[in-house]
Tab-separated table of C-alpha atoms in Angstrom:
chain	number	residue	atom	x	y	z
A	1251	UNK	CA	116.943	96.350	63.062
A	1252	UNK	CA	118.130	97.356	66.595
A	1253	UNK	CA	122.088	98.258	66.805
A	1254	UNK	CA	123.255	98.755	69.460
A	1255	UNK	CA	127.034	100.744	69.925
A	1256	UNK	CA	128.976	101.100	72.902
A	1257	UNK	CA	131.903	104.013	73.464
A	1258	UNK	CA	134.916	103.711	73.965
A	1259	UNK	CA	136.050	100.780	73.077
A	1260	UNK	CA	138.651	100.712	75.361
A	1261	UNK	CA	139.866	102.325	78.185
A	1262	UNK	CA	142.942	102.369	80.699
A	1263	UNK	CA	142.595	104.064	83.654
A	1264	UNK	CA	144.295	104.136	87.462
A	1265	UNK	CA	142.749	102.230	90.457
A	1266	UNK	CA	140.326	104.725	92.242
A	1267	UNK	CA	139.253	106.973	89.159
A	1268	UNK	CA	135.404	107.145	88.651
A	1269	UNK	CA	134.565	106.561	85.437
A	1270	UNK	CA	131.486	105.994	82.581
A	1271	UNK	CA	130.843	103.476	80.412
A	1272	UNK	CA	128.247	104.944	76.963
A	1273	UNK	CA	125.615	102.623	75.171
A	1274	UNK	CA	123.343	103.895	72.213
A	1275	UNK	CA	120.869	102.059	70.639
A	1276	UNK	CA	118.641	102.811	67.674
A	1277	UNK	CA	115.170	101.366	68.173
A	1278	UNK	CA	113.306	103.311	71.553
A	1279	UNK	CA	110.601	100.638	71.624
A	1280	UNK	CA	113.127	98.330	74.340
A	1281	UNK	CA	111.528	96.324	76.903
A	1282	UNK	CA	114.867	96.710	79.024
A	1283	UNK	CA	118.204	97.604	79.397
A	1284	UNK	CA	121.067	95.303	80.987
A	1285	UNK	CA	124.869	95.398	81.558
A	1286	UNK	CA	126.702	92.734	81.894
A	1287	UNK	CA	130.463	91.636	82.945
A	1288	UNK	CA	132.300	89.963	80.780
A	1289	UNK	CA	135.958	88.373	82.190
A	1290	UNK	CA	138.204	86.292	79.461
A	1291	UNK	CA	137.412	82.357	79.131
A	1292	UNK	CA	134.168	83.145	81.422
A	1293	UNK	CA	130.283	83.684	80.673
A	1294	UNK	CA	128.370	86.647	80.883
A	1295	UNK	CA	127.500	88.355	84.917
A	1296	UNK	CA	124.509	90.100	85.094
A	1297	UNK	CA	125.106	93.282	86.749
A	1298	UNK	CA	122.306	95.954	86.060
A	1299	UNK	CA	118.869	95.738	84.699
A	1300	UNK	CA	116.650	98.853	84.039
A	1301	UNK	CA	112.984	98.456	82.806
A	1302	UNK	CA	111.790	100.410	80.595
A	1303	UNK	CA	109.860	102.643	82.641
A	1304	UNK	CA	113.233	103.189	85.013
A	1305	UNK	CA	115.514	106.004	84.737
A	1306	UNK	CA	118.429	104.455	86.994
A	1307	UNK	CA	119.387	101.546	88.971
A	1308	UNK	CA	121.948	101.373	91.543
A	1309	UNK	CA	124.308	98.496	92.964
A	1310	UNK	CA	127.272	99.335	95.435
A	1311	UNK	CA	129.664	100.976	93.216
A	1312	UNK	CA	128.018	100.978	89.952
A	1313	UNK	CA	125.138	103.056	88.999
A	1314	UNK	CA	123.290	102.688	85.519
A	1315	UNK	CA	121.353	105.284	83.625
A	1316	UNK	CA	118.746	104.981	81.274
A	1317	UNK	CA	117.338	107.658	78.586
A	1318	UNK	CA	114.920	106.051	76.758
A	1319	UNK	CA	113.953	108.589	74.208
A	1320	UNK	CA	117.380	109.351	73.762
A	1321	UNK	CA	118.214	105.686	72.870
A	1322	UNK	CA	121.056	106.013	75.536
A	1323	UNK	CA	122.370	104.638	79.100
A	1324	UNK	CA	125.510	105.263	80.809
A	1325	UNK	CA	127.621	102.563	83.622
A	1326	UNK	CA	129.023	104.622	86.166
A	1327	UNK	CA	131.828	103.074	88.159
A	1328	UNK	CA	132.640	104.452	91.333
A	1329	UNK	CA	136.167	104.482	92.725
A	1330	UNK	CA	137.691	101.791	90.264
A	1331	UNK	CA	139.649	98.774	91.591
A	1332	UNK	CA	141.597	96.701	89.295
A	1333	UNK	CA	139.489	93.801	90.122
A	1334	UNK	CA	136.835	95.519	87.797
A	1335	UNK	CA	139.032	95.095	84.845
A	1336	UNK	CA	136.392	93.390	82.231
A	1337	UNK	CA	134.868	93.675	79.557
A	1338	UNK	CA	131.379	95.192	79.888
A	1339	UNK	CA	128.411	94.759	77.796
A	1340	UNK	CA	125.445	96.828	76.847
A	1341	UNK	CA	122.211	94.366	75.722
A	1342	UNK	CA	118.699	95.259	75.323
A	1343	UNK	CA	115.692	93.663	75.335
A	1344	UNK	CA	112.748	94.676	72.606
A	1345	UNK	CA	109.627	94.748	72.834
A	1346	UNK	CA	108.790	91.810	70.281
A	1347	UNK	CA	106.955	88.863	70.493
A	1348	UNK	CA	107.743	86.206	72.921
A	1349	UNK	CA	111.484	85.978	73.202
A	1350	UNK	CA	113.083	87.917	75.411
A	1351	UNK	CA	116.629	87.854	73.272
A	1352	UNK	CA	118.853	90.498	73.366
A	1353	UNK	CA	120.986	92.503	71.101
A	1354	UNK	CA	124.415	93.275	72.468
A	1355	UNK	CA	127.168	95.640	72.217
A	1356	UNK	CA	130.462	95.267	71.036
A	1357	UNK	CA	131.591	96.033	74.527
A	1358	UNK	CA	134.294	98.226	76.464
A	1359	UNK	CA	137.211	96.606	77.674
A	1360	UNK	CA	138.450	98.181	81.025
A	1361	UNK	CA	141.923	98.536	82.476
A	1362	UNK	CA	141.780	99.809	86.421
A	1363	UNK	CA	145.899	99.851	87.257
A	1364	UNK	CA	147.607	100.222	90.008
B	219	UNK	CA	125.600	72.135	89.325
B	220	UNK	CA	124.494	75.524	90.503
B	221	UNK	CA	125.080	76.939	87.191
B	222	UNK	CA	124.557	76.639	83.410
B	223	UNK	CA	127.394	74.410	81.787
B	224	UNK	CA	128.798	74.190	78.066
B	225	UNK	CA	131.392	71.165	76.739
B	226	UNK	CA	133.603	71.339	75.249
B	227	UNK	CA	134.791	74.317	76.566
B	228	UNK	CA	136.861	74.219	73.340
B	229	UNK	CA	136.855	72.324	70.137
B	230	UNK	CA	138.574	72.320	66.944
B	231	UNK	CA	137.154	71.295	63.909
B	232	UNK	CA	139.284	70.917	60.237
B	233	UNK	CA	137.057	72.806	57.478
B	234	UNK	CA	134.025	70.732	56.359
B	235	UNK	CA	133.534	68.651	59.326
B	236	UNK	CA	130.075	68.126	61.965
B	237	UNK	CA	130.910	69.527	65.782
B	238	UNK	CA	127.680	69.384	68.510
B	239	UNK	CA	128.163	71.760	71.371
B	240	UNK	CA	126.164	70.966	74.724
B	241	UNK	CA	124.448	73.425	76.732
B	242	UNK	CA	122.913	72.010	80.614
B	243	UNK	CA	120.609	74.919	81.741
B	244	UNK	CA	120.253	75.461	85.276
B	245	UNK	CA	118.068	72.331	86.548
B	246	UNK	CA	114.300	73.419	86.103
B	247	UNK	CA	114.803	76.611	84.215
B	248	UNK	CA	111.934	76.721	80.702
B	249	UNK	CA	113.868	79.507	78.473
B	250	UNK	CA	117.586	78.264	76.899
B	251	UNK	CA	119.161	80.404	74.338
B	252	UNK	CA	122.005	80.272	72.090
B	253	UNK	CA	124.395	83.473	71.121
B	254	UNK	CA	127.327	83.525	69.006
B	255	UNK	CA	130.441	85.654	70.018
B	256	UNK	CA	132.619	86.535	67.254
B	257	UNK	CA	136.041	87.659	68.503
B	258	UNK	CA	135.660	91.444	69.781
B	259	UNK	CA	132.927	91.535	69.172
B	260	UNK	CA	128.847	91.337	71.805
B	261	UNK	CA	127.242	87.974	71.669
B	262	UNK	CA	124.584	87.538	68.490
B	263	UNK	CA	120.979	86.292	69.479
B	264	UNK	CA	121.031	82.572	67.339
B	265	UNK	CA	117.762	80.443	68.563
B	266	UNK	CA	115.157	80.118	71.473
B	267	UNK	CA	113.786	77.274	73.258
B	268	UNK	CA	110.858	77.699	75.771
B	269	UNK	CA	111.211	74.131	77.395
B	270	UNK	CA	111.424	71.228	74.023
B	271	UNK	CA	109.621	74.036	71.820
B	272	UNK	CA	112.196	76.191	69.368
B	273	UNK	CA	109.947	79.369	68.895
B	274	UNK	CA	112.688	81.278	67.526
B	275	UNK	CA	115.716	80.231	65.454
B	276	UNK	CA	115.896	83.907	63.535
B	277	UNK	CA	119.650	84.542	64.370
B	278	UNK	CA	120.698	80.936	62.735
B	279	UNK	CA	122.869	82.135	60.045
B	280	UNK	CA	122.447	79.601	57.417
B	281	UNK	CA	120.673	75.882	57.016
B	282	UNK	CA	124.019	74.439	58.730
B	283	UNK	CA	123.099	75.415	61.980
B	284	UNK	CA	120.674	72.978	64.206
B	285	UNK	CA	119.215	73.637	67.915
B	286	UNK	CA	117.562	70.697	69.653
B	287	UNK	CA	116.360	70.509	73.250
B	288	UNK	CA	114.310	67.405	73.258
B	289	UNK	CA	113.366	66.702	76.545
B	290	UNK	CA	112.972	70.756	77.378
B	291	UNK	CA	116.588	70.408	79.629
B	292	UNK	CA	119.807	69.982	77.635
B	293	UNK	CA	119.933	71.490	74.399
B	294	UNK	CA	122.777	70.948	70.990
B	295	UNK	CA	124.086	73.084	68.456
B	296	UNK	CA	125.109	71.469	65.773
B	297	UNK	CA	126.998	72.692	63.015
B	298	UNK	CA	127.420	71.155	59.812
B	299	UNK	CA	130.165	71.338	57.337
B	300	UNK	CA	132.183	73.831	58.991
B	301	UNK	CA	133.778	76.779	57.650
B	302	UNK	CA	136.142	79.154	58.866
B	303	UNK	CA	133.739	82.102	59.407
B	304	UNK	CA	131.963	79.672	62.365
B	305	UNK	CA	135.194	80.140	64.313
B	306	UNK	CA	133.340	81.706	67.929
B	307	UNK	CA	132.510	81.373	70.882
B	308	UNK	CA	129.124	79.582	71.452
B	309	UNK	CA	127.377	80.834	74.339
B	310	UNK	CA	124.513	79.282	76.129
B	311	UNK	CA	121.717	80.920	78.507
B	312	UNK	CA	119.426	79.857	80.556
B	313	UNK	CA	115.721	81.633	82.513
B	314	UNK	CA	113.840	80.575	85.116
B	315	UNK	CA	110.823	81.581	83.424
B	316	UNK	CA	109.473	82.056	79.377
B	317	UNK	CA	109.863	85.413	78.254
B	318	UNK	CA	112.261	85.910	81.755
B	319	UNK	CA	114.134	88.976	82.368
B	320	UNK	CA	117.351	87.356	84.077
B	321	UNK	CA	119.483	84.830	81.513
B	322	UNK	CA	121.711	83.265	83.098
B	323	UNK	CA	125.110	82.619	81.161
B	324	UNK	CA	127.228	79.313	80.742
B	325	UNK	CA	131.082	79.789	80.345
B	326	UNK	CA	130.837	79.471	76.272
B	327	UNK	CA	132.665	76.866	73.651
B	328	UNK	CA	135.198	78.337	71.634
B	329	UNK	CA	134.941	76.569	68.558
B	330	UNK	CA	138.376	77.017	66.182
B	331	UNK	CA	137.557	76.100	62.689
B	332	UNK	CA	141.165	75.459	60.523
């Protein structure tokens, strides 16, 4: 069964820091990779997918890294703003059958202060 | 709407009794998925519908659970019998396509079970 873990939990840090978010998984055999936004009372935002076959995909100030083999990918956030205080959420996609669920993360909450 | 929508947005339910959650996909979209979100923790894959057809309901955790989409647009969970360990937050997703990449995320029920 695919697990998926996400490091740290939790983290605080002042408005214009660059930081990384970590996400393991177990099973290599993933169709993609995602990360998502998560703000309180509020769905899910897409914010990165990365095929299989993709080592990294950029957007503005976020950049996501994938290591297949490794059964790892890394959210890199670029001169933090405390408008990207959220939780964010690791979720991949196997390659099984013909849904296309995913299997999440427990998900780090971020903190950008002032 | 231009986006998925869930109601209630929240509900409580005494032990023992029935709740049905709603879940309007975007109009026209063929995949709809449930996840339940457990407090701190990811969402958790619960049942698939590719338009009226259920072709997975693997995450359902027990025989209380029920996913209908009848007419391949809005879909129900219901929940029978309550118990306390059902207290979440139901999310629904919707794709443009079977087997899609992008899932598009409603704003969830939170569902209080006393």
């Amino acid at each position: 069964k695919q697990e998926v873990t996400q490091i740290p939990a939790a983290l605080s840090v002042p408005e214009g820091e660059n930081l990384v978010l970590n996400c393991s998984f177990t099973d290599s055999a993933i169709y993609n990779l995602q990360w998502f936004r998560q703000d309180p009372g509020k769905g899910l935002t897409s914010l990165l997918l990365i095929q299989s076959s993709q080592r990294e995909q950029t957007s503005g100030r976020l950049n996501a890294s994938l290591d297949k083999s490794s059964g790892r990918s890394t959210l890199y956030i670029a001169a933090s703003q405390p408008g990207d205080s959220a939780t964010y959420l690791c979720a991949v996609r196997e390659n099984t059958g013909t849904a296309s669920k995913l299997t999440f993360g427990t998900g780090t909450r971020l903190q950008v202060t002032l | 709407g231009a986006g998925v929508s869930q109601s209630p947005r929240y509900k409580v339910a005494k032990r023992g009794q029935d709740v049905a959650l709603r879940c309007d996909p975007i109009s026209g979209h063929v995949s709809l998925f449930w996840y339940q979100q457990a407090l701190g923790q990811g969402p958790e894959f619960l049942t698939y519908f590719q338009n009226e057809a259920q072709l997975d309901k693997s995450g359902l955790p027990s025989d209380r659970f029920f996913a209908e989409r009848p007419e391949g647009s809005v879909s129900t969970l219901k929940i029978q019998r309550t118990q306390q360990e059902d207290s979440a937050v139901y999310l629904c997703a919707s794709g443009i396509i079977a087997g899609g990449d992008t899932q598009y995320f409603g704003p969830g029920t939170r569902l209080t079970v006393l």
